[in-house]
mmCIF file of C-alpha atoms and ligand atoms in Angstrom:
data_model
loop_
_atom_site.group_PDB
_atom_site.id
_atom_site.type_symbol
_atom_site.label_atom_id
_atom_site.label_comp_id
_atom_site.label_asym_id
_atom_site.label_seq_id
_atom_site.Cartn_x
_atom_site.Cartn_y
_atom_site.Cartn_z
ATOM 1 C CA UNK Y 280 107.959 103.456 106.239
ATOM 2 C CA UNK Y 281 107.612 99.810 107.240
ATOM 3 C CA UNK Y 282 108.418 100.292 110.924
ATOM 4 C CA UNK Y 283 105.747 101.201 113.477
ATOM 5 C CA UNK Y 284 105.313 104.987 113.662
ATOM 6 C CA UNK Y 285 105.705 107.025 116.857
ATOM 7 C CA UNK Y 286 102.845 108.413 118.936
ATOM 8 C CA UNK Y 287 102.044 112.098 118.473
ATOM 9 C CA UNK Y 288 102.952 113.588 121.844
ATOM 10 C CA UNK Y 289 101.789 117.181 121.262
ATOM 11 C CA UNK Y 290 98.625 117.419 119.182
ATOM 12 C CA UNK Y 291 98.790 121.225 119.319
ATOM 13 C CA UNK Y 292 102.332 121.551 117.978
ATOM 14 C CA UNK Y 293 102.657 123.842 114.935
ATOM 15 C CA UNK Y 294 104.661 121.111 113.161
ATOM 16 C CA UNK Y 295 101.689 118.762 113.486
ATOM 17 C CA UNK Y 296 99.295 121.362 112.056
ATOM 18 C CA UNK Y 297 101.724 122.008 109.206
ATOM 19 C CA UNK Y 298 102.087 118.293 108.498
ATOM 20 C CA UNK Y 299 98.296 117.860 108.371
ATOM 21 C CA UNK Y 300 97.991 120.803 105.967
ATOM 22 C CA UNK Y 301 100.733 119.363 103.719
ATOM 23 C CA UNK Y 302 99.095 115.941 103.779
ATOM 24 C CA UNK Y 303 95.712 117.451 102.879
ATOM 25 C CA UNK Y 304 97.320 119.100 99.857
ATOM 26 C CA UNK Y 305 99.009 115.848 98.788
ATOM 27 C CA UNK Y 306 95.747 113.931 99.164
ATOM 28 C CA UNK Y 307 93.820 116.493 97.144
ATOM 29 C CA UNK Y 308 96.452 116.427 94.373
ATOM 30 C CA UNK Y 309 96.318 112.638 94.233
ATOM 31 C CA UNK Y 310 92.533 112.453 94.382
ATOM 32 C CA UNK Y 311 92.554 109.841 97.148
ATOM 33 C CA UNK Y 312 90.422 109.330 100.239
ATOM 34 C CA UNK Y 313 93.121 108.767 102.838
ATOM 35 C CA UNK Y 314 96.766 109.374 103.609
ATOM 36 C CA UNK Y 315 98.926 108.354 106.555
ATOM 37 C CA UNK Y 316 101.935 110.329 107.806
ATOM 38 C CA UNK Y 317 104.452 107.516 107.091
ATOM 39 C CA UNK Y 318 103.460 107.788 103.409
ATOM 40 C CA UNK Y 319 104.962 111.274 103.378
ATOM 41 C CA UNK Y 320 107.981 110.051 105.354
ATOM 42 C CA UNK Y 321 106.878 111.288 108.764
ATOM 43 C CA UNK Y 322 106.984 108.431 111.225
ATOM 44 C CA UNK Y 323 104.027 109.651 113.302
ATOM 45 C CA UNK Y 324 100.750 107.968 114.251
ATOM 46 C CA UNK Y 325 98.513 110.264 112.282
ATOM 47 C CA UNK Y 326 96.289 109.927 109.241
ATOM 48 C CA UNK Y 327 93.754 111.974 107.351
ATOM 49 C CA UNK Y 328 90.733 110.623 105.523
ATOM 50 C CA UNK Y 329 87.421 111.575 104.036
ATOM 51 C CA UNK Y 330 84.429 109.757 102.615
ATOM 52 C CA UNK Y 331 82.666 111.272 99.610
ATOM 53 C CA UNK Y 332 78.857 111.267 99.759
ATOM 54 C CA UNK Y 333 78.680 108.638 96.997
ATOM 55 C CA UNK Y 334 80.596 106.162 99.176
ATOM 56 C CA UNK Y 335 79.070 107.102 102.541
ATOM 57 C CA UNK Y 336 76.532 105.078 104.504
ATOM 58 C CA UNK Y 337 73.252 106.910 104.116
ATOM 59 C CA UNK Y 338 74.908 109.386 101.770
ATOM 60 C CA UNK Y 339 76.366 111.504 104.569
ATOM 61 C CA UNK Y 340 79.857 112.475 103.524
ATOM 62 C CA UNK Y 341 82.679 112.533 106.044
ATOM 63 C CA UNK Y 342 84.626 115.759 105.569
ATOM 64 C CA UNK Y 343 88.417 115.642 105.632
ATOM 65 C CA UNK Y 344 89.310 114.492 109.146
ATOM 66 C CA UNK Y 345 92.685 114.147 110.840
ATOM 67 C CA UNK Y 346 93.090 111.419 113.438
ATOM 68 C CA UNK Y 347 96.091 111.452 115.762
ATOM 69 C CA UNK Y 348 97.119 108.326 117.669
ATOM 70 C CA UNK Y 349 94.221 106.362 116.201
ATOM 71 C CA UNK Y 350 93.099 103.020 117.549
ATOM 72 C CA UNK Y 351 90.813 100.882 115.391
ATOM 73 C CA UNK Y 352 89.022 97.968 117.064
ATOM 74 C CA UNK Y 353 86.724 95.543 115.268
ATOM 75 C CA UNK Y 354 83.070 95.419 116.332
ATOM 76 C CA UNK Y 355 81.799 91.945 115.662
ATOM 77 C CA UNK Y 356 83.284 89.301 113.410
ATOM 78 C CA UNK Y 357 81.726 90.349 110.102
ATOM 79 C CA UNK Y 358 84.266 90.733 107.297
ATOM 80 C CA UNK Y 359 83.673 92.169 103.846
ATOM 81 C CA UNK Y 360 85.747 92.152 100.685
ATOM 82 C CA UNK Y 361 86.075 95.518 98.976
ATOM 83 C CA UNK Y 362 88.313 97.213 96.442
ATOM 84 C CA UNK Y 363 91.209 99.341 97.668
ATOM 85 C CA UNK Y 364 93.999 101.282 96.114
ATOM 86 C CA UNK Y 365 96.887 103.073 97.784
ATOM 87 C CA UNK Y 366 98.855 106.185 96.885
ATOM 88 C CA UNK Y 367 101.994 104.247 97.858
ATOM 89 C CA UNK Y 368 101.263 101.593 95.196
ATOM 90 C CA UNK Y 369 100.018 103.687 92.256
ATOM 91 C CA UNK Y 370 97.915 102.186 89.494
ATOM 92 C CA UNK Y 371 97.006 98.979 91.283
ATOM 93 C CA UNK Y 372 94.046 97.872 93.325
ATOM 94 C CA UNK Y 373 92.847 94.781 95.084
ATOM 95 C CA UNK Y 374 89.868 93.398 96.928
ATOM 96 C CA UNK Y 375 90.865 93.242 100.577
ATOM 97 C CA UNK Y 376 89.059 91.649 103.509
ATOM 98 C CA UNK Y 377 88.265 94.150 106.290
ATOM 99 C CA UNK Y 378 86.050 94.211 109.330
ATOM 100 C CA UNK Y 379 82.641 95.587 108.390
ATOM 101 C CA UNK Y 380 82.226 97.550 111.634
ATOM 102 C CA UNK Y 381 84.894 99.149 113.803
ATOM 103 C CA UNK Y 382 85.294 101.608 116.636
ATOM 104 C CA UNK Y 383 87.703 104.444 115.889
ATOM 105 C CA UNK Y 384 89.239 106.339 118.782
ATOM 106 C CA UNK Y 385 91.932 108.990 118.716
ATOM 107 C CA UNK Y 386 92.444 112.720 118.852
ATOM 108 C CA UNK Y 387 91.390 115.262 116.265
ATOM 109 C CA UNK Y 388 93.450 118.087 114.823
ATOM 110 C CA UNK Y 389 91.748 120.385 117.345
ATOM 111 C CA UNK Y 390 92.849 118.189 120.252
ATOM 112 C CA UNK Y 391 89.316 116.893 120.876
ATOM 113 C CA UNK Y 392 88.734 113.202 121.476
ATOM 114 C CA UNK Y 393 87.384 111.120 118.598
ATOM 115 C CA UNK Y 394 85.285 108.080 119.459
ATOM 116 C CA UNK Y 395 82.971 106.750 116.789
ATOM 117 C CA UNK Y 396 81.505 103.490 115.594
ATOM 118 C CA UNK Y 397 81.652 103.218 111.834
ATOM 119 C CA UNK Y 398 80.910 100.704 109.141
ATOM 120 C CA UNK Y 399 81.213 99.970 105.452
ATOM 121 C CA UNK Y 400 83.546 102.043 103.308
ATOM 122 C CA UNK Y 401 84.492 104.447 106.118
ATOM 123 C CA UNK Y 402 85.479 101.495 108.327
ATOM 124 C CA UNK Y 403 87.533 100.125 105.426
ATOM 125 C CA UNK Y 404 89.355 103.428 104.925
ATOM 126 C CA UNK Y 405 90.361 103.820 108.572
ATOM 127 C CA UNK Y 406 91.554 100.193 108.762
ATOM 128 C CA UNK Y 407 93.674 100.783 105.638
ATOM 129 C CA UNK Y 408 95.135 104.034 106.990
ATOM 130 C CA UNK Y 409 95.739 102.712 110.513
ATOM 131 C CA UNK Y 410 97.659 99.796 108.959
ATOM 132 C CA UNK Y 411 100.097 102.275 107.390
ATOM 133 C CA UNK Y 412 101.088 103.369 110.918
ATOM 134 C CA UNK Y 413 102.362 99.857 111.543
ATOM 135 C CA UNK Y 414 104.035 99.471 108.170
ATOM 136 C CA UNK Y 415 101.273 97.262 106.796
ATOM 137 C CA UNK Y 416 100.138 97.706 103.192
ATOM 138 C CA UNK Y 417 96.873 96.344 101.773
ATOM 139 C CA UNK Y 418 98.735 93.769 99.722
ATOM 140 C CA UNK Y 419 99.749 92.148 103.028
ATOM 141 C CA UNK Y 420 96.044 91.730 103.919
ATOM 142 C CA UNK Y 421 94.952 90.118 100.660
ATOM 143 C CA UNK Y 422 93.391 86.682 100.733
ATOM 144 C CA UNK Y 423 92.727 86.070 97.029
ATOM 145 C CA UNK Y 424 95.138 87.233 94.318
ATOM 146 C CA UNK Y 425 92.487 86.891 91.603
ATOM 147 C CA UNK Y 426 91.265 90.238 92.875
ATOM 148 C CA UNK Y 427 94.498 92.133 92.332
ATOM 149 C CA UNK Y 428 95.730 94.044 89.325
ATOM 150 C CA UNK Y 429 96.096 97.281 87.420
ATOM 151 C CA UNK Y 430 93.154 99.660 87.765
ATOM 152 C CA UNK Y 431 92.102 99.426 84.113
ATOM 153 C CA UNK Y 432 92.333 95.622 84.016
ATOM 154 C CA UNK Y 433 90.455 94.949 87.224
ATOM 155 C CA UNK Y 434 87.716 97.374 86.194
ATOM 156 C CA UNK Y 435 87.371 95.831 82.740
ATOM 157 C CA UNK Y 436 87.193 92.262 84.004
ATOM 158 C CA UNK Y 437 85.248 92.991 87.147
ATOM 159 C CA UNK Y 438 84.851 89.719 89.010
ATOM 160 C CA UNK Y 439 81.901 89.546 91.350
ATOM 161 C CA UNK Y 440 83.215 89.733 94.904
ATOM 162 C CA UNK Y 441 81.992 87.217 97.441
ATOM 163 C CA UNK Y 442 79.565 89.237 99.548
ATOM 164 C CA UNK Y 443 80.555 88.773 103.154
ATOM 165 C CA UNK Y 444 82.150 86.043 105.146
ATOM 166 C CA UNK Y 445 82.601 85.540 108.852
ATOM 167 C CA UNK Y 446 85.943 85.770 110.625
HETATM 168 NI NI1 LIG N 281 97.379 103.439 101.485
#
């Protein structure tokens, strides 16, 4: 799980479609917004994610999307702190610095190219999930351990997050 995952060589393979379906079920059961293949012990460069309308820029939800061989590149130097949890580290969350805007490229479950510029929470989610493909967990990205703890505790004693800082 902590080693870099392998490229998906055949996006149309039935095993890939089956893996995506299994991951979608796991994500739905857990009530999360993203899941990477290494989290279900498949060392492949593939993740699924969604953004509920309440968290989406402009209120436009992102339906469940699979991204194969994703590449996430920062756009600009703007960095924001925001809360994240992870199905691999249940019960905990932390405020993690992430690039505010990124370009996501990859291949969809249908084999079509994905190339989009995204920001805010969606950009945060894809950076978190892409990290899983290289064995990186959000705790390895943290800059301030005051913003780390059990869900209930960090919600009760919500510290105001610094707004945005520059890289
Ligand atoms: Ni995670």
